[in-house]
Tab-separated table of C-alpha atoms in Angstrom:
chain	number	residue	atom	x	y	z
F	376	UNK	CA	97.831	101.913	109.255
F	377	UNK	CA	95.643	100.161	106.705
F	378	UNK	CA	95.514	96.401	107.213
F	379	UNK	CA	93.746	93.510	105.511
F	380	UNK	CA	94.016	89.742	105.976
F	381	UNK	CA	95.515	87.755	103.100
F	382	UNK	CA	92.063	86.456	102.195
F	383	UNK	CA	90.998	90.071	101.521
F	384	UNK	CA	93.810	91.093	99.163
F	385	UNK	CA	92.190	91.945	95.816
F	386	UNK	CA	93.390	90.144	92.695
F	387	UNK	CA	95.701	92.096	90.427
F	388	UNK	CA	97.105	94.534	93.005
F	389	UNK	CA	100.771	95.409	93.425
F	390	UNK	CA	101.890	92.959	96.124
F	391	UNK	CA	105.299	93.686	97.654
F	392	UNK	CA	106.922	90.739	99.467
F	393	UNK	CA	109.548	91.956	101.966
F	394	UNK	CA	110.734	88.538	103.202
F	395	UNK	CA	114.290	87.238	102.894
F	396	UNK	CA	115.522	85.483	99.747
F	397	UNK	CA	115.199	81.953	101.168
F	398	UNK	CA	111.606	82.613	102.240
F	399	UNK	CA	110.770	83.987	98.781
F	400	UNK	CA	112.376	80.991	97.051
F	401	UNK	CA	110.338	78.530	99.163
F	402	UNK	CA	106.985	80.014	98.187
F	403	UNK	CA	105.317	83.289	97.266
F	404	UNK	CA	102.263	84.746	95.590
F	405	UNK	CA	102.555	84.312	91.783
F	406	UNK	CA	102.627	88.009	90.817
F	407	UNK	CA	104.295	89.416	93.935
F	408	UNK	CA	107.365	91.637	93.668
F	409	UNK	CA	110.260	90.739	95.966
F	410	UNK	CA	112.305	93.391	97.758
F	411	UNK	CA	113.678	92.182	101.109
F	412	UNK	CA	112.961	94.577	103.986
F	413	UNK	CA	116.686	95.273	104.455
F	414	UNK	CA	116.956	96.390	100.815
F	415	UNK	CA	113.755	98.442	100.714
F	416	UNK	CA	115.299	101.834	101.495
F	417	UNK	CA	117.836	101.383	98.668
F	418	UNK	CA	115.194	100.152	96.194
F	419	UNK	CA	112.209	102.271	97.247
F	420	UNK	CA	112.123	103.982	93.846
F	421	UNK	CA	111.102	100.602	92.348
F	422	UNK	CA	107.815	100.700	94.307
F	423	UNK	CA	105.108	102.506	92.312
F	424	UNK	CA	103.411	105.526	93.845
F	425	UNK	CA	100.618	105.649	91.264
F	426	UNK	CA	98.693	102.631	92.588
F	427	UNK	CA	97.860	101.009	95.923
F	428	UNK	CA	100.618	98.784	97.321
F	429	UNK	CA	99.944	95.752	99.531
F	430	UNK	CA	102.914	94.600	101.618
F	431	UNK	CA	103.357	91.007	102.809
F	432	UNK	CA	105.908	89.048	104.864
F	433	UNK	CA	105.621	85.756	106.776
F	434	UNK	CA	103.393	86.890	109.656
F	435	UNK	CA	102.668	90.599	109.216
F	436	UNK	CA	105.375	92.116	111.451
F	437	UNK	CA	108.062	93.044	108.894
F	438	UNK	CA	105.421	94.102	106.385
F	439	UNK	CA	103.932	96.304	109.114
F	440	UNK	CA	107.255	98.118	109.483
F	441	UNK	CA	107.552	98.490	105.702
F	442	UNK	CA	103.956	99.733	105.500
F	443	UNK	CA	104.602	102.403	108.136
F	444	UNK	CA	107.762	103.594	106.378
F	445	UNK	CA	106.182	103.700	102.916
F	446	UNK	CA	102.995	105.321	104.207
F	447	UNK	CA	104.991	108.034	105.964
F	448	UNK	CA	106.628	108.831	102.633
F	449	UNK	CA	103.504	109.170	100.515
F	450	UNK	CA	102.594	105.676	99.320
F	451	UNK	CA	99.009	104.361	99.407
F	452	UNK	CA	99.943	101.219	101.293
F	453	UNK	CA	98.187	98.366	103.123
F	454	UNK	CA	99.725	95.737	105.397
F	455	UNK	CA	98.695	92.100	104.846
F	456	UNK	CA	98.144	91.471	108.550
F	457	UNK	CA	98.485	87.678	108.597
F	458	UNK	CA	101.220	87.455	105.982
F	459	UNK	CA	102.100	84.459	103.859
F	460	UNK	CA	100.958	82.188	106.671
F	461	UNK	CA	97.456	83.605	106.196
F	462	UNK	CA	97.879	83.490	102.413
F	463	UNK	CA	98.612	79.746	102.536
F	464	UNK	CA	95.834	79.113	105.078
F	465	UNK	CA	93.359	80.915	102.828
F	466	UNK	CA	94.302	78.622	99.935
F	467	UNK	CA	95.577	81.487	97.790
F	468	UNK	CA	97.858	80.470	94.887
F	469	UNK	CA	101.573	80.090	95.540
F	470	UNK	CA	104.645	79.310	93.426
F	471	UNK	CA	108.231	78.483	94.335
F	472	UNK	CA	111.476	79.497	92.672
F	473	UNK	CA	113.054	76.091	93.343
F	474	UNK	CA	110.637	73.949	91.364
F	475	UNK	CA	109.611	72.147	94.556
F	476	UNK	CA	106.053	72.449	95.908
F	477	UNK	CA	105.676	75.947	97.416
F	478	UNK	CA	105.524	76.420	101.182
F	479	UNK	CA	105.828	79.252	103.698
F	480	UNK	CA	109.317	79.178	105.189
């Protein structure tokens, strides 16, 4: 399985956030796309196959499961191994849906 730390995610890639709604609302990468892991099988057609996909969660575990499933079905996919915790630690930009300062829930 391809893996990269959050600090190594290139700008402008398709970033799929598989965390739960409350985690997403608290803080996420500005251009990430949110599909909770539990909804991924029903919404998999929304994930593009014509470009690399980077998958992120809080710590890298759920995104690892999503990465394995997508990779087994033909996606060019990479797990963000340290998740949003690593994203925040690396000082990467974050936004919240609540209007409050973003944080990793």
